[in-house]
């Protein structure tokens, strides 16, 4: 019997992931041993330091990976290409900004998380925990574990490790979605839906991995590619549908994570129910990591498919892209909740990203890399703004976020700088020139045209034009619609007279205009803009600066994306 030989592991290559996961383990120990009064500060500092360390590790590895083409650890269990290292950089940057929003506490002294997430909503135990001022600092280790899974997700050649990374990033998110301080039942419902549907998606993906192993005899992506290129060495000729079925099932699991149709149904409910800082974290970071894994798996395997199977895969991607753009834009138009509107915006953007997949080329991977960075900055900034616009009861107690669109009327007069920042983020999502979103959409549509899929690019442009409506509608509400106090003054000056031809309030049925004004006033009268204690403001400023720079002077970022566009090793 041969003696076991331990593999030689180059630990330096693993540092972007190891730093974050190790910090997550330390964070768990902090929960056990650090006193309450210092625990939150320690967790925030550790989390930010770990993400900075991960980003620094990416920078140190950059020259090596871009020069050699890849970094290979333990037979491809961990495989870094320039593209996956670029995705890791994007995830680390966005996670760093996301943690700033998560760590923020407003003038009320409270963060966005329940003091005891396991407490049954409405019980005396929950009330006692709130009155005692308990803080749930377990949030930070969970965020670190989720981020570690995101960093590993696109950086492997092994489909089993890919599945493990999917679970490592998903399980903490299921818990985080159930931790909202307010609207507790809605938060727990969102977490349950996410967990249930995510479990189905994970099972489908695992079955696809089993099919790939069945025809290739390996769970290595490059190994499966070799079998595809040499079908005479296996039974591929007898089972041509096995490979495409396996690839499609794996794709389903990955499309679920980016919220692409028809696997998008969890997105609106989860985005609405989860704590708003976690919603922003998920929308930006999870999408970037899942896109990286999609490019790594789909683009690589597509290179080994023969023309009929490759065409079938392209047809599937066309259908996903068209359906996702259609659902995201059409449903987004009719939304009256800000968080649900941003959820359908996220779905539409998943469709725009899918446009760049057609062609399976480095032009597409370059466009995708720039897009996830631009979209992530705008999305994180947008949700950070949402955390600061709150409801307030008659006693002056600040409640949860004011998410109904009517409550945002007149925001520019209450907080002009906050409204200006949110306007900038919405314009970027809409793809207006001189913002990062315009350059990003131009890049993905250009990639589709280069691949010969110009009809898909045209549909993308039309969908973008439709999506402009629900972004501009919110901007008009914030800037041009008078706030509730102004509406009350106008009503008092007019004596609440009914419109011409309508019955007066004294005569029975109230005037339609008066009723509408009353409903509007009720919806908006208790809205207040709370003051951040610093972290969320820093995140909003950094996101706004990034959106402007990527829109006005994008060349440096585009050059970086071009350098990072290689999604396969340069040599086998």
CSV table of C-alpha atoms in Angstrom, one decimal, residues 91-519:
chain,number,residue,atom,x,y,z
A,91,UNK,CA,-16.5,41.6,-4.1
A,92,UNK,CA,-14.0,42.8,-1.5
A,93,UNK,CA,-14.6,46.5,-2.4
A,94,UNK,CA,-18.4,46.2,-2.4
A,95,UNK,CA,-18.3,44.1,0.8
A,96,UNK,CA,-16.2,46.8,2.5
A,97,UNK,CA,-18.7,49.5,1.5
A,98,UNK,CA,-21.6,47.2,2.5
A,99,UNK,CA,-20.2,46.6,6.0
A,100,UNK,CA,-20.0,50.4,6.5
A,101,UNK,CA,-23.8,50.5,5.9
A,102,UNK,CA,-24.4,47.5,8.1
A,103,UNK,CA,-22.3,49.0,11.0
A,104,UNK,CA,-24.1,52.4,10.8
A,105,UNK,CA,-26.3,53.6,13.7
A,106,UNK,CA,-28.5,56.6,13.4
A,107,UNK,CA,-29.2,59.3,15.9
A,108,UNK,CA,-31.6,56.9,17.6
A,109,UNK,CA,-28.6,54.8,18.6
A,110,UNK,CA,-30.0,51.7,17.0
A,111,UNK,CA,-28.8,49.7,14.1
A,112,UNK,CA,-31.0,47.8,11.6
A,113,UNK,CA,-30.9,44.5,13.5
A,114,UNK,CA,-33.2,42.9,16.1
A,115,UNK,CA,-31.7,42.6,19.6
A,116,UNK,CA,-32.5,38.9,19.5
A,117,UNK,CA,-33.4,37.5,16.1
A,118,UNK,CA,-34.5,34.1,17.5
A,119,UNK,CA,-37.2,35.7,19.7
A,120,UNK,CA,-40.8,35.3,18.6
A,121,UNK,CA,-42.1,38.6,17.3
A,122,UNK,CA,-44.4,40.4,19.7
A,123,UNK,CA,-43.5,38.4,22.7
A,124,UNK,CA,-42.5,39.9,26.1
A,125,UNK,CA,-39.1,38.4,25.7
A,126,UNK,CA,-38.5,40.4,22.6
A,127,UNK,CA,-39.8,43.6,24.3
A,128,UNK,CA,-37.5,43.0,27.3
A,129,UNK,CA,-34.5,42.5,25.0
A,130,UNK,CA,-35.3,45.7,23.2
A,131,UNK,CA,-35.7,47.7,26.4
A,132,UNK,CA,-32.4,46.2,27.8
A,133,UNK,CA,-30.6,47.6,24.7
A,134,UNK,CA,-29.2,44.3,23.6
A,135,UNK,CA,-27.2,44.3,20.3
A,136,UNK,CA,-26.8,41.4,17.9
A,137,UNK,CA,-23.2,41.5,16.9
A,138,UNK,CA,-23.2,38.0,15.5
A,139,UNK,CA,-24.1,39.8,12.3
A,140,UNK,CA,-20.4,40.5,11.5
A,141,UNK,CA,-19.1,37.0,11.6
A,142,UNK,CA,-22.0,35.9,9.4
A,143,UNK,CA,-21.2,38.7,6.9
A,144,UNK,CA,-17.5,37.5,6.9
A,145,UNK,CA,-18.5,33.9,6.3
A,146,UNK,CA,-20.8,34.9,3.5
A,147,UNK,CA,-18.1,37.1,1.9
A,148,UNK,CA,-15.6,34.2,2.2
A,149,UNK,CA,-18.0,32.0,0.2
A,150,UNK,CA,-18.4,34.7,-2.4
A,151,UNK,CA,-14.6,35.0,-2.8
A,152,UNK,CA,-14.3,31.3,-3.2
A,153,UNK,CA,-17.3,30.9,-5.5
A,154,UNK,CA,-15.7,32.0,-8.8
A,155,UNK,CA,-12.2,30.8,-7.9
A,156,UNK,CA,-12.3,27.0,-8.3
A,157,UNK,CA,-12.1,24.4,-11.1
A,158,UNK,CA,-13.8,21.8,-8.9
A,159,UNK,CA,-17.6,21.6,-9.1
A,160,UNK,CA,-17.9,20.1,-5.6
A,161,UNK,CA,-15.9,23.0,-4.2
A,162,UNK,CA,-18.2,25.3,-6.2
A,163,UNK,CA,-21.2,23.8,-4.5
A,164,UNK,CA,-19.5,24.1,-1.1
A,165,UNK,CA,-18.8,27.8,-1.8
A,166,UNK,CA,-22.4,28.3,-2.8
A,167,UNK,CA,-23.6,26.9,0.6
A,168,UNK,CA,-21.0,28.8,2.6
A,169,UNK,CA,-22.2,32.1,1.1
A,170,UNK,CA,-25.9,31.2,1.2
A,171,UNK,CA,-26.4,29.8,4.7
A,172,UNK,CA,-25.3,33.0,6.5
A,173,UNK,CA,-27.5,35.0,4.2
A,174,UNK,CA,-30.6,33.0,5.1
A,175,UNK,CA,-30.0,33.9,8.7
A,176,UNK,CA,-29.2,37.5,8.0
A,177,UNK,CA,-32.4,38.0,6.2
A,178,UNK,CA,-34.4,37.1,9.3
A,179,UNK,CA,-32.7,39.7,11.6
A,180,UNK,CA,-34.6,42.9,10.8
A,181,UNK,CA,-35.3,45.1,13.9
A,182,UNK,CA,-38.7,46.1,12.6
A,183,UNK,CA,-41.3,44.3,10.5
A,184,UNK,CA,-40.1,41.1,12.1
A,185,UNK,CA,-42.7,38.8,10.6
A,186,UNK,CA,-42.0,40.1,7.1
A,187,UNK,CA,-38.3,39.6,7.7
A,188,UNK,CA,-38.7,36.0,8.9
A,189,UNK,CA,-41.0,35.2,6.0
A,190,UNK,CA,-38.4,36.6,3.6
A,191,UNK,CA,-35.7,34.4,5.2
A,192,UNK,CA,-37.9,31.3,5.0
A,193,UNK,CA,-38.7,31.9,1.3
A,194,UNK,CA,-35.1,32.5,0.5
A,195,UNK,CA,-34.0,29.3,2.4
A,196,UNK,CA,-36.7,27.1,0.8
A,197,UNK,CA,-36.2,28.3,-2.8
A,198,UNK,CA,-32.4,28.4,-2.3
A,199,UNK,CA,-32.4,24.8,-1.2
A,200,UNK,CA,-34.3,23.7,-4.3
A,201,UNK,CA,-31.8,25.7,-6.5
A,202,UNK,CA,-28.8,24.1,-4.6
A,203,UNK,CA,-30.3,20.6,-5.1
A,204,UNK,CA,-30.8,21.2,-8.9
A,205,UNK,CA,-27.2,22.5,-9.2
A,206,UNK,CA,-25.9,19.4,-7.3
A,207,UNK,CA,-27.9,17.1,-9.7
A,208,UNK,CA,-26.3,18.9,-12.6
A,209,UNK,CA,-22.8,18.3,-11.1
A,210,UNK,CA,-23.7,14.6,-10.8
A,211,UNK,CA,-24.6,14.5,-14.5
A,212,UNK,CA,-21.4,16.2,-15.5
A,213,UNK,CA,-19.5,13.7,-13.4
A,214,UNK,CA,-21.5,10.9,-15.1
A,215,UNK,CA,-20.3,11.7,-18.6
A,216,UNK,CA,-16.8,13.1,-17.8
A,217,UNK,CA,-15.8,10.9,-14.8
A,218,UNK,CA,-14.5,14.0,-13.1
A,219,UNK,CA,-15.8,17.1,-11.3
A,220,UNK,CA,-13.0,19.3,-12.7
A,221,UNK,CA,-14.3,21.9,-15.2
A,222,UNK,CA,-11.1,21.7,-17.2
A,223,UNK,CA,-11.3,17.9,-17.1
A,224,UNK,CA,-14.9,18.0,-18.4
A,225,UNK,CA,-13.7,20.3,-21.1
A,226,UNK,CA,-11.0,17.8,-22.1
A,227,UNK,CA,-13.7,15.0,-22.4
A,228,UNK,CA,-15.8,17.4,-24.5
A,229,UNK,CA,-12.9,18.0,-26.8
A,230,UNK,CA,-12.2,14.2,-27.1
A,231,UNK,CA,-15.6,12.5,-27.1
A,232,UNK,CA,-14.1,9.2,-28.4
A,233,UNK,CA,-12.5,8.7,-25.0
A,234,UNK,CA,-15.9,8.5,-23.2
A,235,UNK,CA,-19.5,7.6,-23.9
A,236,UNK,CA,-20.3,11.1,-24.9
A,237,UNK,CA,-21.4,10.0,-28.4
A,238,UNK,CA,-24.0,7.6,-26.9
A,239,UNK,CA,-25.4,10.3,-24.5
A,240,UNK,CA,-25.1,13.7,-26.1
A,241,UNK,CA,-27.9,15.1,-24.0
A,242,UNK,CA,-26.2,14.3,-20.7
A,243,UNK,CA,-23.6,17.0,-21.0
A,244,UNK,CA,-26.0,19.8,-22.0
A,245,UNK,CA,-28.5,18.7,-19.2
A,246,UNK,CA,-25.8,18.8,-16.6
A,247,UNK,CA,-24.6,22.3,-17.8
A,248,UNK,CA,-28.1,23.6,-17.8
A,249,UNK,CA,-28.9,22.4,-14.3
A,250,UNK,CA,-25.7,23.9,-13.0
A,251,UNK,CA,-26.6,27.1,-14.8
A,252,UNK,CA,-30.1,27.1,-13.1
A,253,UNK,CA,-28.4,27.1,-9.6
A,254,UNK,CA,-26.2,30.0,-10.6
A,255,UNK,CA,-29.0,32.0,-12.3
A,256,UNK,CA,-31.0,31.7,-9.1
A,257,UNK,CA,-28.3,33.6,-7.3
A,258,UNK,CA,-28.2,36.5,-9.7
A,259,UNK,CA,-32.1,36.7,-9.7
A,260,UNK,CA,-32.5,35.9,-13.4
A,261,UNK,CA,-35.9,34.9,-14.7
A,262,UNK,CA,-37.6,32.5,-14.4
A,263,UNK,CA,-35.6,31.9,-11.2
A,264,UNK,CA,-36.3,35.4,-9.8
A,265,UNK,CA,-39.4,34.9,-7.7
A,266,UNK,CA,-37.6,35.1,-4.4
A,267,UNK,CA,-36.0,38.5,-5.2
A,268,UNK,CA,-38.8,41.0,-4.5
A,269,UNK,CA,-40.0,39.4,-1.3
A,270,UNK,CA,-36.5,38.9,0.1
A,271,UNK,CA,-35.2,42.3,-0.8
A,272,UNK,CA,-38.3,43.9,0.8
A,273,UNK,CA,-38.3,41.8,4.0
A,274,UNK,CA,-34.5,41.6,4.8
A,275,UNK,CA,-32.8,44.4,6.8
A,276,UNK,CA,-32.1,47.1,4.3
A,277,UNK,CA,-28.3,47.0,4.8
A,278,UNK,CA,-28.3,43.3,4.2
A,279,UNK,CA,-30.5,43.8,1.1
A,280,UNK,CA,-27.8,46.2,-0.4
A,281,UNK,CA,-25.0,43.8,0.6
A,282,UNK,CA,-26.8,40.9,-1.2
A,283,UNK,CA,-27.8,42.9,-4.3
A,284,UNK,CA,-24.2,44.0,-4.9
A,285,UNK,CA,-21.9,41.3,-3.6
A,286,UNK,CA,-23.9,38.1,-4.3
A,287,UNK,CA,-24.6,39.2,-7.9
A,288,UNK,CA,-20.9,39.9,-8.5
A,289,UNK,CA,-19.8,36.5,-7.1
A,290,UNK,CA,-22.5,34.5,-8.9
A,291,UNK,CA,-21.7,36.3,-12.2
A,292,UNK,CA,-18.1,35.4,-11.7
A,293,UNK,CA,-19.0,31.7,-11.2
A,294,UNK,CA,-21.3,31.7,-14.2
A,295,UNK,CA,-18.6,33.1,-16.5
A,296,UNK,CA,-16.1,30.6,-15.1
A,297,UNK,CA,-18.4,27.5,-15.6
A,298,UNK,CA,-20.4,28.4,-18.7
A,299,UNK,CA,-17.8,30.2,-20.7
A,300,UNK,CA,-15.3,27.4,-20.1
A,301,UNK,CA,-17.6,24.5,-20.8
A,302,UNK,CA,-19.0,26.3,-23.9
A,303,UNK,CA,-15.5,26.2,-25.4
A,304,UNK,CA,-15.7,22.4,-25.5
A,305,UNK,CA,-19.2,22.0,-26.9
A,306,UNK,CA,-19.7,21.1,-30.5
A,307,UNK,CA,-21.7,23.5,-32.6
A,308,UNK,CA,-25.2,22.0,-32.1
A,309,UNK,CA,-24.8,21.9,-28.3
A,310,UNK,CA,-23.2,25.3,-28.2
A,311,UNK,CA,-26.1,26.7,-30.2
A,312,UNK,CA,-28.6,25.1,-27.8
A,313,UNK,CA,-26.9,26.7,-24.8
A,314,UNK,CA,-26.9,30.1,-26.6
A,315,UNK,CA,-30.6,29.8,-27.3
A,316,UNK,CA,-31.2,29.1,-23.6
A,317,UNK,CA,-29.2,32.2,-22.6
A,318,UNK,CA,-31.1,34.3,-25.2
A,319,UNK,CA,-34.4,33.2,-23.6
A,320,UNK,CA,-33.2,33.9,-20.1
A,321,UNK,CA,-31.9,37.4,-21.0
A,322,UNK,CA,-35.1,38.4,-22.9
A,323,UNK,CA,-37.4,37.0,-20.2
A,324,UNK,CA,-35.4,38.6,-17.4
A,325,UNK,CA,-35.3,42.0,-19.0
A,326,UNK,CA,-39.0,41.9,-19.8
A,327,UNK,CA,-40.1,40.9,-16.3
A,328,UNK,CA,-37.7,43.2,-14.5
A,329,UNK,CA,-38.7,46.3,-16.4
A,330,UNK,CA,-42.5,45.5,-16.8
A,331,UNK,CA,-43.0,44.6,-13.1
A,332,UNK,CA,-40.7,47.5,-11.9
A,333,UNK,CA,-43.0,50.1,-13.6
A,334,UNK,CA,-46.0,49.2,-11.4
A,335,UNK,CA,-44.2,49.0,-8.0
A,336,UNK,CA,-45.1,51.4,-5.2
A,337,UNK,CA,-42.5,50.2,-2.7
A,338,UNK,CA,-39.0,51.5,-3.1
A,339,UNK,CA,-37.3,48.3,-2.0
A,340,UNK,CA,-39.4,46.2,-4.3
A,341,UNK,CA,-38.8,48.6,-7.2
A,342,UNK,CA,-35.0,48.2,-6.6
A,343,UNK,CA,-35.6,44.4,-6.5
A,344,UNK,CA,-37.1,44.4,-9.9
A,345,UNK,CA,-34.4,46.8,-11.0
A,346,UNK,CA,-31.9,44.1,-9.9
A,347,UNK,CA,-33.8,41.5,-12.0
A,348,UNK,CA,-33.6,43.8,-15.0
A,349,UNK,CA,-29.9,44.3,-14.5
A,350,UNK,CA,-29.4,40.5,-14.4
A,351,UNK,CA,-31.0,40.4,-17.8
A,352,UNK,CA,-28.6,43.1,-19.1
A,353,UNK,CA,-25.7,41.1,-17.7
A,354,UNK,CA,-27.0,38.0,-19.5
A,355,UNK,CA,-26.8,39.9,-22.8
A,356,UNK,CA,-23.0,39.9,-22.5
A,357,UNK,CA,-22.9,36.1,-22.0
A,358,UNK,CA,-23.8,35.3,-25.6
A,359,UNK,CA,-20.6,34.6,-27.5
A,360,UNK,CA,-18.8,33.3,-24.5
A,361,UNK,CA,-15.8,35.5,-25.2
A,362,UNK,CA,-13.4,37.7,-23.3
A,363,UNK,CA,-15.2,40.7,-24.7
A,364,UNK,CA,-18.2,39.6,-22.7
A,365,UNK,CA,-16.2,38.8,-19.5
A,366,UNK,CA,-14.6,42.3,-19.7
A,367,UNK,CA,-18.0,43.9,-20.0
A,368,UNK,CA,-19.4,41.8,-17.1
A,369,UNK,CA,-16.6,42.7,-14.8
A,370,UNK,CA,-17.0,46.5,-15.3
A,371,UNK,CA,-20.8,46.1,-15.1
A,372,UNK,CA,-20.9,44.4,-11.7
A,373,UNK,CA,-18.6,47.1,-10.3
A,374,UNK,CA,-20.7,50.0,-11.6
A,375,UNK,CA,-24.0,48.3,-10.6
A,376,UNK,CA,-22.7,47.4,-7.2
A,377,UNK,CA,-21.7,50.9,-6.4
A,378,UNK,CA,-25.0,52.4,-7.4
A,379,UNK,CA,-27.0,49.7,-5.6
A,380,UNK,CA,-25.1,49.9,-2.3
A,381,UNK,CA,-25.4,53.7,-2.4
A,382,UNK,CA,-29.1,53.5,-3.1
A,383,UNK,CA,-29.9,51.1,-0.3
A,384,UNK,CA,-27.7,53.1,2.1
A,385,UNK,CA,-29.9,56.2,1.3
A,386,UNK,CA,-33.1,54.1,1.9
A,387,UNK,CA,-31.8,53.2,5.5
A,388,UNK,CA,-31.9,56.9,6.4
A,389,UNK,CA,-35.4,57.8,5.2
A,390,UNK,CA,-37.7,56.6,8.1
A,391,UNK,CA,-41.2,56.7,9.4
A,392,UNK,CA,-42.0,58.5,12.6
A,393,UNK,CA,-45.0,58.1,14.8
A,394,UNK,CA,-47.1,60.8,16.5
A,395,UNK,CA,-44.9,60.7,19.6
A,396,UNK,CA,-41.7,61.4,17.6
A,397,UNK,CA,-40.4,57.8,17.8
A,398,UNK,CA,-38.4,56.9,14.7
A,399,UNK,CA,-39.7,53.6,13.2
A,400,UNK,CA,-38.6,51.6,10.1
A,401,UNK,CA,-37.8,52.7,6.6
A,402,UNK,CA,-40.4,54.7,4.7
A,403,UNK,CA,-40.5,52.6,1.6
A,404,UNK,CA,-43.8,53.7,0.0
A,405,UNK,CA,-43.1,55.9,-3.0
A,406,UNK,CA,-45.5,58.6,-1.9
A,407,UNK,CA,-43.4,59.0,1.3
A,408,UNK,CA,-40.5,60.2,-0.7
A,409,UNK,CA,-42.2,63.3,-2.0
A,410,UNK,CA,-40.4,66.5,-1.2
A,411,UNK,CA,-37.2,64.7,0.0
A,412,UNK,CA,-35.0,67.2,-1.9
A,413,UNK,CA,-36.4,70.0,0.4
A,414,UNK,CA,-35.8,68.0,3.6
A,415,UNK,CA,-32.3,66.7,2.7
A,416,UNK,CA,-31.0,68.0,-0.6
A,417,UNK,CA,-27.7,66.3,-0.5
A,418,UNK,CA,-29.3,62.9,0.3
A,419,UNK,CA,-31.8,63.4,-2.6
A,420,UNK,CA,-28.9,64.4,-4.9
A,421,UNK,CA,-27.0,61.3,-4.1
A,422,UNK,CA,-30.0,59.0,-4.6
A,423,UNK,CA,-30.8,60.8,-7.9
A,424,UNK,CA,-27.2,60.1,-9.0
A,425,UNK,CA,-27.6,56.4,-8.1
A,426,UNK,CA,-30.9,56.1,-9.9
A,427,UNK,CA,-29.6,57.8,-13.0
A,428,UNK,CA,-26.7,55.4,-13.1
A,429,UNK,CA,-29.0,52.4,-12.8
A,430,UNK,CA,-31.0,53.9,-15.7
A,431,UNK,CA,-27.9,54.2,-17.8
A,432,UNK,CA,-27.9,58.0,-18.3
A,433,UNK,CA,-24.6,59.3,-19.9
A,434,UNK,CA,-21.9,60.6,-17.6
A,435,UNK,CA,-22.7,57.9,-15.0
A,436,UNK,CA,-21.1,54.5,-14.5
A,437,UNK,CA,-24.3,52.8,-15.6
A,438,UNK,CA,-24.1,54.2,-19.1
A,439,UNK,CA,-20.6,53.0,-19.7
A,440,UNK,CA,-21.5,49.6,-18.3
A,441,UNK,CA,-24.6,49.1,-20.5
A,442,UNK,CA,-22.7,50.3,-23.5
A,443,UNK,CA,-20.1,47.7,-22.8
A,444,UNK,CA,-22.5,44.7,-22.4
A,445,UNK,CA,-24.5,45.7,-25.5
A,446,UNK,CA,-21.3,46.1,-27.5
A,447,UNK,CA,-20.3,42.6,-26.4
A,448,UNK,CA,-23.5,41.2,-27.7
A,449,UNK,CA,-23.1,43.1,-31.1
A,450,UNK,CA,-19.6,41.7,-31.4
A,451,UNK,CA,-21.0,38.2,-30.9
A,452,UNK,CA,-23.5,38.8,-33.7
A,453,UNK,CA,-26.4,39.0,-31.2
A,454,UNK,CA,-27.5,42.5,-32.3
A,455,UNK,CA,-31.2,41.8,-31.9
A,456,UNK,CA,-30.6,41.0,-28.2
A,457,UNK,CA,-28.7,44.3,-27.8
A,458,UNK,CA,-31.6,46.2,-29.4
A,459,UNK,CA,-34.0,44.6,-27.0
A,460,UNK,CA,-31.7,45.5,-24.1
A,461,UNK,CA,-31.7,49.2,-25.2
A,462,UNK,CA,-35.5,49.2,-25.4
A,463,UNK,CA,-35.8,47.6,-22.0
A,464,UNK,CA,-33.4,50.2,-20.6
A,465,UNK,CA,-35.6,52.9,-22.1
A,466,UNK,CA,-38.7,51.5,-20.3
A,467,UNK,CA,-36.8,51.1,-17.0
A,468,UNK,CA,-35.9,54.8,-17.1
A,469,UNK,CA,-39.6,55.5,-16.3
A,470,UNK,CA,-39.6,54.1,-12.8
A,471,UNK,CA,-36.3,55.6,-11.9
A,472,UNK,CA,-37.3,59.1,-13.1
A,473,UNK,CA,-40.7,58.8,-11.4
A,474,UNK,CA,-39.0,58.5,-8.1
A,475,UNK,CA,-36.7,61.4,-8.9
A,476,UNK,CA,-39.7,63.6,-9.8
A,477,UNK,CA,-41.3,62.7,-6.5
A,478,UNK,CA,-38.2,63.7,-4.6
A,479,UNK,CA,-37.5,66.9,-6.4
A,480,UNK,CA,-40.7,68.3,-7.9
A,481,UNK,CA,-43.5,67.0,-5.7
A,482,UNK,CA,-44.2,69.2,-2.7
A,483,UNK,CA,-43.8,67.6,0.7
A,484,UNK,CA,-46.7,66.9,3.0
A,485,UNK,CA,-46.4,70.2,4.9
A,486,UNK,CA,-46.6,72.2,1.7
A,487,UNK,CA,-49.7,70.2,0.6
A,488,UNK,CA,-51.4,70.9,4.0
A,489,UNK,CA,-50.6,74.7,3.6
A,490,UNK,CA,-52.1,74.7,0.1
A,491,UNK,CA,-55.2,72.8,1.3
A,492,UNK,CA,-55.7,75.3,4.1
A,493,UNK,CA,-55.3,78.3,1.8
A,494,UNK,CA,-57.9,76.9,-0.6
A,495,UNK,CA,-60.3,76.1,2.2
A,496,UNK,CA,-60.4,72.5,1.0
A,497,UNK,CA,-62.8,73.4,-1.7
A,498,UNK,CA,-63.9,70.6,-4.0
A,499,UNK,CA,-63.1,70.7,-7.7
A,500,UNK,CA,-65.6,72.2,-10.1
A,501,UNK,CA,-68.4,69.8,-10.9
A,502,UNK,CA,-67.8,67.6,-7.8
A,503,UNK,CA,-70.0,67.3,-4.7
A,504,UNK,CA,-68.8,69.1,-1.6
A,505,UNK,CA,-67.7,67.3,1.6
A,506,UNK,CA,-70.8,68.8,3.3
A,507,UNK,CA,-73.1,67.3,0.6
A,508,UNK,CA,-72.1,63.7,1.2
A,509,UNK,CA,-69.3,62.1,-0.8
A,510,UNK,CA,-66.0,63.9,-0.6
A,511,UNK,CA,-64.3,65.3,-3.6
A,512,UNK,CA,-61.9,63.0,-5.4
A,513,UNK,CA,-59.2,65.6,-5.3
A,514,UNK,CA,-59.7,66.2,-1.6
A,515,UNK,CA,-59.7,62.4,-0.8
A,516,UNK,CA,-56.5,61.9,-2.8
A,517,UNK,CA,-54.8,64.8,-1.1
A,518,UNK,CA,-55.8,63.4,2.3
A,519,UNK,CA,-54.5,60.0,1.5
